[in-house]
mmCIF file of C-alpha atoms and ligand atoms in Angstrom:
data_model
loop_
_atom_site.group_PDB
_atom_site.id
_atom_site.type_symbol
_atom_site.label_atom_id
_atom_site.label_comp_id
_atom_site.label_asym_id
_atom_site.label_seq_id
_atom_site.Cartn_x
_atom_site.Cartn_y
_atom_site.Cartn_z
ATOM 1 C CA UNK R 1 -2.656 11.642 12.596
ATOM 2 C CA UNK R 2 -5.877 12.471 11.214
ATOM 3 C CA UNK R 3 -5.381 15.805 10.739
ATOM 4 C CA UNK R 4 -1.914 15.063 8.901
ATOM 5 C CA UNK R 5 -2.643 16.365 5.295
ATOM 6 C CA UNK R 6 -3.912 19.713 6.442
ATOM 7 C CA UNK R 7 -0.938 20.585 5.090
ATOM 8 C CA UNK R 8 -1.758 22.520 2.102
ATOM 9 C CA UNK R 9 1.105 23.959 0.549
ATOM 10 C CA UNK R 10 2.164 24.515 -3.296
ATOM 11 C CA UNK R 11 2.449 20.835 -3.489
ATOM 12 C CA UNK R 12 -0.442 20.547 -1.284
ATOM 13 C CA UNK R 13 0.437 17.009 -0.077
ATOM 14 C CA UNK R 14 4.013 15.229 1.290
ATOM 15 C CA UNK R 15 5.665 13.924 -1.980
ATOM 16 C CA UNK R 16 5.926 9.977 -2.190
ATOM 17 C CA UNK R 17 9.027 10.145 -0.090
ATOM 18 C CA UNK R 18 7.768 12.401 2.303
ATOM 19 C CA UNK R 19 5.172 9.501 2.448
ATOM 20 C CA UNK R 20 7.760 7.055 3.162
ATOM 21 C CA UNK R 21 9.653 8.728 5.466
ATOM 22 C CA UNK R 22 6.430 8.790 7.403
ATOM 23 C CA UNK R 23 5.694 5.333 7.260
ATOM 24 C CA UNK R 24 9.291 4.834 8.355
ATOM 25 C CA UNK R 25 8.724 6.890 11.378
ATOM 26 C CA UNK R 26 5.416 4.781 11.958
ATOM 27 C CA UNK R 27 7.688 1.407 12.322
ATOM 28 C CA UNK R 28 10.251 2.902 14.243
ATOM 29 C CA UNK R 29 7.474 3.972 16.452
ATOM 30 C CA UNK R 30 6.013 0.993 16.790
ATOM 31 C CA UNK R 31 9.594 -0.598 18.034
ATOM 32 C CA UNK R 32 10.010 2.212 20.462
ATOM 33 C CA UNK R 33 6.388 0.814 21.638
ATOM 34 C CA UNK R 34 7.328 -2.538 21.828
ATOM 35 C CA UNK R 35 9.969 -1.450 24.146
ATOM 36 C CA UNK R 36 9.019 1.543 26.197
ATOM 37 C CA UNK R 37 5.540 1.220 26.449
ATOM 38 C CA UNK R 38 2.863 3.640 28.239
ATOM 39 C CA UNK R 39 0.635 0.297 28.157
ATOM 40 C CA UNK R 40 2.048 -2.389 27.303
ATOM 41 C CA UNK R 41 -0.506 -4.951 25.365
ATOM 42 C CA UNK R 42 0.216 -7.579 22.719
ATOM 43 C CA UNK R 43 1.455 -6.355 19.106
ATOM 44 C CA UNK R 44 -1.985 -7.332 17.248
ATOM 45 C CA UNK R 45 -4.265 -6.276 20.281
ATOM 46 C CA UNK R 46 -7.473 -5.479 18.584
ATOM 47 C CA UNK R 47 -6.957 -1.747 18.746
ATOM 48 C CA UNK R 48 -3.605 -1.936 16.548
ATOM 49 C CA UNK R 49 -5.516 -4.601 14.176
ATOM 50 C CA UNK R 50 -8.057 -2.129 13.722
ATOM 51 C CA UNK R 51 -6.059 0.969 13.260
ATOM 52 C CA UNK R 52 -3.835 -0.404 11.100
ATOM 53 C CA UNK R 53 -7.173 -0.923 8.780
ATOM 54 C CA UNK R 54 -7.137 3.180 9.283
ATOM 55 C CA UNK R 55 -4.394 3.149 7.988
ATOM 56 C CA UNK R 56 -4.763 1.182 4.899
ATOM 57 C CA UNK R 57 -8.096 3.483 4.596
ATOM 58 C CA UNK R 58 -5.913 6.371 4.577
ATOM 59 C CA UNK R 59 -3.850 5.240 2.014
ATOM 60 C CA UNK R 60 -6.534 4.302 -0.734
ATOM 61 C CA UNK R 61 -9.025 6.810 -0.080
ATOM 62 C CA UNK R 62 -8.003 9.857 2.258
ATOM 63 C CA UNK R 63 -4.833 10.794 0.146
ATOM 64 C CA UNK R 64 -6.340 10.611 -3.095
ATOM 65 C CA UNK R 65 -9.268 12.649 -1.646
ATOM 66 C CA UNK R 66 -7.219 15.068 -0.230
ATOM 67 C CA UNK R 67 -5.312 15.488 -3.646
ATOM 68 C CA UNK R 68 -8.681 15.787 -4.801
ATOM 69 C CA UNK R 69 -9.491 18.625 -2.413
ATOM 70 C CA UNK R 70 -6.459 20.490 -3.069
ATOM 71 C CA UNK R 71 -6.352 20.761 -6.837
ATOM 72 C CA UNK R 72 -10.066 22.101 -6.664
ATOM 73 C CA UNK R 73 -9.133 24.320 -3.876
ATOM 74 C CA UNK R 74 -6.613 26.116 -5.597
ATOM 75 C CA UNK R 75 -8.542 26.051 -8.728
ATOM 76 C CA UNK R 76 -11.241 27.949 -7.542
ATOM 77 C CA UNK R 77 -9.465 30.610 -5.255
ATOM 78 C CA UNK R 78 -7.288 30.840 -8.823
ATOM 79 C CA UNK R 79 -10.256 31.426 -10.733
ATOM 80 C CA UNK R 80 -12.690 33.574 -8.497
ATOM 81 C CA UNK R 81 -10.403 34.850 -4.695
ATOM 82 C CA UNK R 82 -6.907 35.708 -5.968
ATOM 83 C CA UNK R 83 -7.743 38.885 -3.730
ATOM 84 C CA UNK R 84 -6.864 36.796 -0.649
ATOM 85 C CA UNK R 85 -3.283 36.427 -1.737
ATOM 86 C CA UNK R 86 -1.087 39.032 0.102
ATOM 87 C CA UNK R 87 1.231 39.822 -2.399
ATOM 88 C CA UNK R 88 3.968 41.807 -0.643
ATOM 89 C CA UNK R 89 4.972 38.811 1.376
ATOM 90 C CA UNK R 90 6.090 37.417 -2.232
ATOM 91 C CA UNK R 91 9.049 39.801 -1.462
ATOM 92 C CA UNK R 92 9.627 38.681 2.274
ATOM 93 C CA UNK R 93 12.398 36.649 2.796
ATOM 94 C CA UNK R 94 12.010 32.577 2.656
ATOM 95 C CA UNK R 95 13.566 32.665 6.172
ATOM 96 C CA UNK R 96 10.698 34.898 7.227
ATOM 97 C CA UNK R 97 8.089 33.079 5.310
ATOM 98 C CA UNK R 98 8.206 29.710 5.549
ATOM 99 C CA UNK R 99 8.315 29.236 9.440
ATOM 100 C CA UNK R 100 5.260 31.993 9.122
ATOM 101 C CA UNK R 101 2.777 30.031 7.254
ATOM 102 C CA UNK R 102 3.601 26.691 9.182
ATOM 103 C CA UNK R 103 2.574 28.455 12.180
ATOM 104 C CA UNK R 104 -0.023 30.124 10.625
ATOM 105 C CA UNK R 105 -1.036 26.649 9.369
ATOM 106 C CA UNK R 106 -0.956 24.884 12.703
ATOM 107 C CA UNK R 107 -3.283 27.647 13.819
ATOM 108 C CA UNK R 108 -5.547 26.881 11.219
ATOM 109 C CA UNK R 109 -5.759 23.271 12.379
ATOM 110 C CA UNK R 110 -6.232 24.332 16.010
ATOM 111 C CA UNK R 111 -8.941 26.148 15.019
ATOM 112 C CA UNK R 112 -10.270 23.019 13.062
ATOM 113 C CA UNK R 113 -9.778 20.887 16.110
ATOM 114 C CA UNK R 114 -11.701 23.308 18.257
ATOM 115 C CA UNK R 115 -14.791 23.204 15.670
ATOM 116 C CA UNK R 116 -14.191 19.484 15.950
ATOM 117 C CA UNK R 117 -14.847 19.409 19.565
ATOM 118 C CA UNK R 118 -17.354 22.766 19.440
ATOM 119 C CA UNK R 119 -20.036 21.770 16.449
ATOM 120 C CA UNK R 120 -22.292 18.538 17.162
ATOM 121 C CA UNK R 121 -22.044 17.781 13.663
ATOM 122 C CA UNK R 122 -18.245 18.182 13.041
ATOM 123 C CA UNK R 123 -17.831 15.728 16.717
ATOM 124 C CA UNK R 124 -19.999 13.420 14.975
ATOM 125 C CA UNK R 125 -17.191 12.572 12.511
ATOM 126 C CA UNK R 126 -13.815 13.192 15.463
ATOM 127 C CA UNK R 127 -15.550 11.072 17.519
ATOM 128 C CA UNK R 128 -14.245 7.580 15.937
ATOM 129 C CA UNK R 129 -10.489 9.257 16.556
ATOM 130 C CA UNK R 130 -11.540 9.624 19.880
ATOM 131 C CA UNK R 131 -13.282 6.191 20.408
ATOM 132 C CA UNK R 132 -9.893 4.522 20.647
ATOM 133 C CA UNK R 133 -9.296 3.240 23.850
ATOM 134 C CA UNK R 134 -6.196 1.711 23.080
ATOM 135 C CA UNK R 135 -3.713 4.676 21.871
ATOM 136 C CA UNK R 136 -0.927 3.639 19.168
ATOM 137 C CA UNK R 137 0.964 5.430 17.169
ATOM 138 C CA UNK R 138 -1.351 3.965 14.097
ATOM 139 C CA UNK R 139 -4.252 6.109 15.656
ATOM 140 C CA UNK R 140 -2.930 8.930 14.009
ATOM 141 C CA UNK R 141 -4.919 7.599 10.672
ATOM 142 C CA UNK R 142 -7.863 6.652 12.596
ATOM 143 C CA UNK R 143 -10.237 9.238 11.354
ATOM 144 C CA UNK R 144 -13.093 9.636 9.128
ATOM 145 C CA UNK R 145 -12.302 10.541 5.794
ATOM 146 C CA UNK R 146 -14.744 13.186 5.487
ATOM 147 C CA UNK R 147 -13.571 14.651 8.902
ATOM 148 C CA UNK R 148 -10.215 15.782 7.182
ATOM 149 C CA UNK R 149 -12.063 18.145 4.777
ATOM 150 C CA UNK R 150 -13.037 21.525 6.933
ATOM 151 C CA UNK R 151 -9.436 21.036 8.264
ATOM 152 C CA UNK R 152 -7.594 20.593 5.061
ATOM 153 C CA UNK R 153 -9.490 23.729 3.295
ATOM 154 C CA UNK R 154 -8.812 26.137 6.514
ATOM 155 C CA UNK R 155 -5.034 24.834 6.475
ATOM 156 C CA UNK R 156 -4.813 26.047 2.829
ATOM 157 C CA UNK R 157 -5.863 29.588 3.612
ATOM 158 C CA UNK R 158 -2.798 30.255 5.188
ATOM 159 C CA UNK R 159 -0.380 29.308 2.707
ATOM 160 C CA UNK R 160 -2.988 30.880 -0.311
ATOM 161 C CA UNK R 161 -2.682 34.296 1.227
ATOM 162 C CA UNK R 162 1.313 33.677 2.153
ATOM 163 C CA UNK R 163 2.869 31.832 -0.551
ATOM 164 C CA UNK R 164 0.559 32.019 -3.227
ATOM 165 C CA UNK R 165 2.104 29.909 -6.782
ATOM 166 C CA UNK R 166 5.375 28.745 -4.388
ATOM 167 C CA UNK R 167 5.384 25.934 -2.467
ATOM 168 C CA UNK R 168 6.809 24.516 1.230
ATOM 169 C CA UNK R 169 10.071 22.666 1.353
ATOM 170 C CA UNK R 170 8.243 18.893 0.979
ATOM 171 C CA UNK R 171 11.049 18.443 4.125
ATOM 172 C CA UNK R 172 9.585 21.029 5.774
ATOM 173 C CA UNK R 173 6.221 19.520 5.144
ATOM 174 C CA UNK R 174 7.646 16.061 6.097
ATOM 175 C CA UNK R 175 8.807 17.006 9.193
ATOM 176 C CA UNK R 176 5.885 18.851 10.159
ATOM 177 C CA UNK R 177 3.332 15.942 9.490
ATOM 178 C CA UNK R 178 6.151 13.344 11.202
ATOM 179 C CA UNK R 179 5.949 15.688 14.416
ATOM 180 C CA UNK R 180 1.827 15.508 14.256
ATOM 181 C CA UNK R 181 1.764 11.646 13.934
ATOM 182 C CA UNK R 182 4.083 10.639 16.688
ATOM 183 C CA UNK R 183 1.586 12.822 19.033
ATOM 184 C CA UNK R 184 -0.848 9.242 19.282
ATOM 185 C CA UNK R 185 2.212 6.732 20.366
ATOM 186 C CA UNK R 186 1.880 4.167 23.303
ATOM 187 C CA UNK R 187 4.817 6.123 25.091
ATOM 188 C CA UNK R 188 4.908 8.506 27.955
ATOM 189 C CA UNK R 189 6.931 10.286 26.557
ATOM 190 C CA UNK R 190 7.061 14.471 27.899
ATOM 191 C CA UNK R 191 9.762 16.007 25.169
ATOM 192 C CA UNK R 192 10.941 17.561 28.322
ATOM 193 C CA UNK R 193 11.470 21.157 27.926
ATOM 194 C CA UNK R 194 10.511 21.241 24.437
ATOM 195 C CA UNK R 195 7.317 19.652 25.271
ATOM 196 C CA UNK R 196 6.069 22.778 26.074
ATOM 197 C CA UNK R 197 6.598 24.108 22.774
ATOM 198 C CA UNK R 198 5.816 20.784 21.001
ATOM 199 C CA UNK R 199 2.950 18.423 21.060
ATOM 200 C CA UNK R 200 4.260 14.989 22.763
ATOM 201 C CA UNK R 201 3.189 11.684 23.270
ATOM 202 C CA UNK R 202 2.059 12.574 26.747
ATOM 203 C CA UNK R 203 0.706 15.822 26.546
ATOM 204 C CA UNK R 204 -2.046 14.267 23.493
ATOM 205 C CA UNK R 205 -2.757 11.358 25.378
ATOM 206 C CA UNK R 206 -4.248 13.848 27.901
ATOM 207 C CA UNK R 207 -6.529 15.246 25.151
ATOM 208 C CA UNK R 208 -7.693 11.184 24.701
ATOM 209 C CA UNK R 209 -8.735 11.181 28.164
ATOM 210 C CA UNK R 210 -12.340 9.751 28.575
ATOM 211 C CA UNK R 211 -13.522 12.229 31.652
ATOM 212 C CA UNK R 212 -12.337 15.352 29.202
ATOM 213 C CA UNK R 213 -11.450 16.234 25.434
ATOM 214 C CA UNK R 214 -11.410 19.824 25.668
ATOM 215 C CA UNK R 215 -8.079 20.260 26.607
ATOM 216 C CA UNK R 216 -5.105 19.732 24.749
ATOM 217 C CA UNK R 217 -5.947 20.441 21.184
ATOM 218 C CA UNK R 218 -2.249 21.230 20.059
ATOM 219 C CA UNK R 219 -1.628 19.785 16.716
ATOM 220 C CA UNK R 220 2.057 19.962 16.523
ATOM 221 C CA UNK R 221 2.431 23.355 18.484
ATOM 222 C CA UNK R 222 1.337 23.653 22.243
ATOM 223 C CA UNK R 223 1.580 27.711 21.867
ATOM 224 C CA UNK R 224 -2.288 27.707 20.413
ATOM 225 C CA UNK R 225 -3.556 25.873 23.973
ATOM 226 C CA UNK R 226 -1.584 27.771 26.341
ATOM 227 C CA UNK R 227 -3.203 31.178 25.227
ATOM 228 C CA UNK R 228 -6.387 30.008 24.865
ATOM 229 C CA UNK R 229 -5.794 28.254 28.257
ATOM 230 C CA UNK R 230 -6.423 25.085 27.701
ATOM 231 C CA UNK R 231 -2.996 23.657 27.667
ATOM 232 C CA UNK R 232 -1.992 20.879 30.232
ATOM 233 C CA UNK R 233 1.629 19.446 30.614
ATOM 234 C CA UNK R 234 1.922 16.251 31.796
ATOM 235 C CA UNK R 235 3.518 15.320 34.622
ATOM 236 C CA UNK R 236 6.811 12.982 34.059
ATOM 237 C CA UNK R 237 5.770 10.076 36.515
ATOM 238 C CA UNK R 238 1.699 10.738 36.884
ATOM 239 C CA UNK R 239 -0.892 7.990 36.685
ATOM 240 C CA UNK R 240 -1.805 7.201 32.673
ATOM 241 C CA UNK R 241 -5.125 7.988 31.659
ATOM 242 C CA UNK R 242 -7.876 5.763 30.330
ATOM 243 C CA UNK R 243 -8.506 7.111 26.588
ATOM 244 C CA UNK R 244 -11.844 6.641 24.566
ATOM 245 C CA UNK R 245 -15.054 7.444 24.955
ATOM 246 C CA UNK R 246 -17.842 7.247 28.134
ATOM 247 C CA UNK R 247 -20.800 4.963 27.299
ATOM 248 C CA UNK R 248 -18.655 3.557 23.685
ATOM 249 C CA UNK R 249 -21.091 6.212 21.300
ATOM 250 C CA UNK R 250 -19.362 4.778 18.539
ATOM 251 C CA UNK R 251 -18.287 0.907 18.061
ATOM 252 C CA UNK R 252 -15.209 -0.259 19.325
ATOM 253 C CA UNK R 253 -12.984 -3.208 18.577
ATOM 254 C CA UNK R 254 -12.885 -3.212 22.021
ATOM 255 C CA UNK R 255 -16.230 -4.259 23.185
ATOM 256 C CA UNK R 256 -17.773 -7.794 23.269
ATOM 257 C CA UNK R 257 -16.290 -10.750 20.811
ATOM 258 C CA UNK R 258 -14.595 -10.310 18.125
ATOM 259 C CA UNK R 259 -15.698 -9.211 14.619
ATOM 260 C CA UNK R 260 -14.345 -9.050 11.416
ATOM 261 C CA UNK R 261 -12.371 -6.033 10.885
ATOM 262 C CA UNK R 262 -13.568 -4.617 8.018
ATOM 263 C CA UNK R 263 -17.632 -5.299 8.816
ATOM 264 C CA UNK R 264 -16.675 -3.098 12.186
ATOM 265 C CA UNK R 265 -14.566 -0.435 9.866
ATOM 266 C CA UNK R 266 -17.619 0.110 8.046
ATOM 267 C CA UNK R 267 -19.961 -0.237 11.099
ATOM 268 C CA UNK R 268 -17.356 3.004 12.435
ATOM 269 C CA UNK R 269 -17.908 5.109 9.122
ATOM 270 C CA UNK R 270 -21.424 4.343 8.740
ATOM 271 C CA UNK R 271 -21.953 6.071 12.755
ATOM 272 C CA UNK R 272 -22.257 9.386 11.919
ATOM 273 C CA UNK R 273 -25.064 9.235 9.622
ATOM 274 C CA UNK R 274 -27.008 6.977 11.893
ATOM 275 C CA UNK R 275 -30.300 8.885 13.504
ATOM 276 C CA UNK R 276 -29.229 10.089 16.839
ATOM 277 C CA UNK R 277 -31.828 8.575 19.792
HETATM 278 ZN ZN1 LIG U 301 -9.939 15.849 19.382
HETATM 279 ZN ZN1 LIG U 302 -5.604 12.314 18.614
#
């Protein structure tokens, strides 16, 4: 999803199999969709044709931008704030440390999410993600590429102080981004009982609701939502929700003919910098 590389670690991004693996999980996803799905529209119904643009987006620019990101992160809090790092936690345990920073990460991109949804200018750039009306599991890379930088520098501060010079398990990593982009696919699926510890299909599609975004905000955890009380569980068998956005603020495949995909992709980028009436 959009928020997928805020996974700063050592090796700040998935390694090229980790990449794979999630691409793999993308096509199996879109099978599961083909058979079980929440709404069930043709394969190449505008909103998959234009996502899977996103997609190809993320690939050329929002990786090698966050690879950017990361090596100048770490450069500079190497160079001027190596008093962040906490060094005793160099001698705590892997067992101890590893599942620490991940949650400590997935705070840090709750907290990202929130600003998202809290700052006029950070919506500005969320509000594409949530313009889809609809849902796939290919909107997980339907997201400004500038929108991933607040999140992918706060995500970093957890595993700077934590793990400073080591780095995740890249299966670790994997899994954790796998989790995150399976949140956006056309199923209803609840997780059951761990989808009330895990983000699910069902529970983010609540989140994509048009009548209201501010609940939900789970990246791959649901723990964050539930104590700031904003946590809703689906129910297994309840009426779907429309997703997108009131009033179409930002253009969407969606409305009126046709149009070429990539004119409209760069219609969608070039909306947050347009003057506001
Ligand atoms: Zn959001
Ligand atoms: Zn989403």
């Amino acid at each position: 999803m959009w928020w997928c590389k805020r996974n700063a670690a050592g090796g700040r991004l998935a390694p090229a199999w980790g990449r794979l693996a999630r691409l793999a999980l993308v096509l199996a996803a879109v099978v599961c969709e083909r058979l079980w799905p929440a709404e069930r529209r043709p394969l190449l119904a505008r909103g998959h044709v234009q996502d899977a643009c996103f997609l190809a987006l993320h690939a050329i620019v929002v990786i090698p931008l966050m690879t950017l990101l990361g090596v100048g992160a770490a450069t500079l809090i190497g160079g001027h704030a190596q008093w962040i790092e906490l060094r005793p936690a160099q001698n705590w345990p892997g067992w101890l440390l590893v599942p620490l920073t991940i949650v400590a990460m997935d705070a840090a991109n709750w907290l990202a999410h929130y600003a998202d949804h809290r700052s006029d200018a950070l919506w500005r750039f969320h509000a594409l993600h949530h313009s889809q009306e609809e849902l796939s599991v290919l909107t997980s890379f339907r997201a400004h590429p500038l929108m991933h930088t607040t999140g992918f520098l706060l995500a970093s501060i957890p595993v700077v102080v934590l793990m400073p010079g080591r780095a995740i398990d890249p299966v670790l990593i994997t899994a954790y981004v796998c989790v995150g982009t399976l949140q956006h696919a056309n199923l209803r699926w609840t997780f059951g009982p761990v989808g009330r510890v895990i983000v699910s299909p069902a529970y983010h599609r609540l989140h994509h609701a048009t009548d209201n975004q501010a609940v939900n905000l789970g990246v791959v955890l649901t723990i964050w939502d539930a104590l700031a009380g904003y946590a809703r569980f689906p129910a297994r068998r309840a009426p779907l929700t429309r997703t997108g956005l009131t009033g179409r603020p930002v253009p969407v495949e969606q409305a009126g003919p046709p149009r070429p995909v990539l004119l409209l992709l760069a219609d969608q980028l070039a909306e947050p910098f347009r003057t506001q009436t």
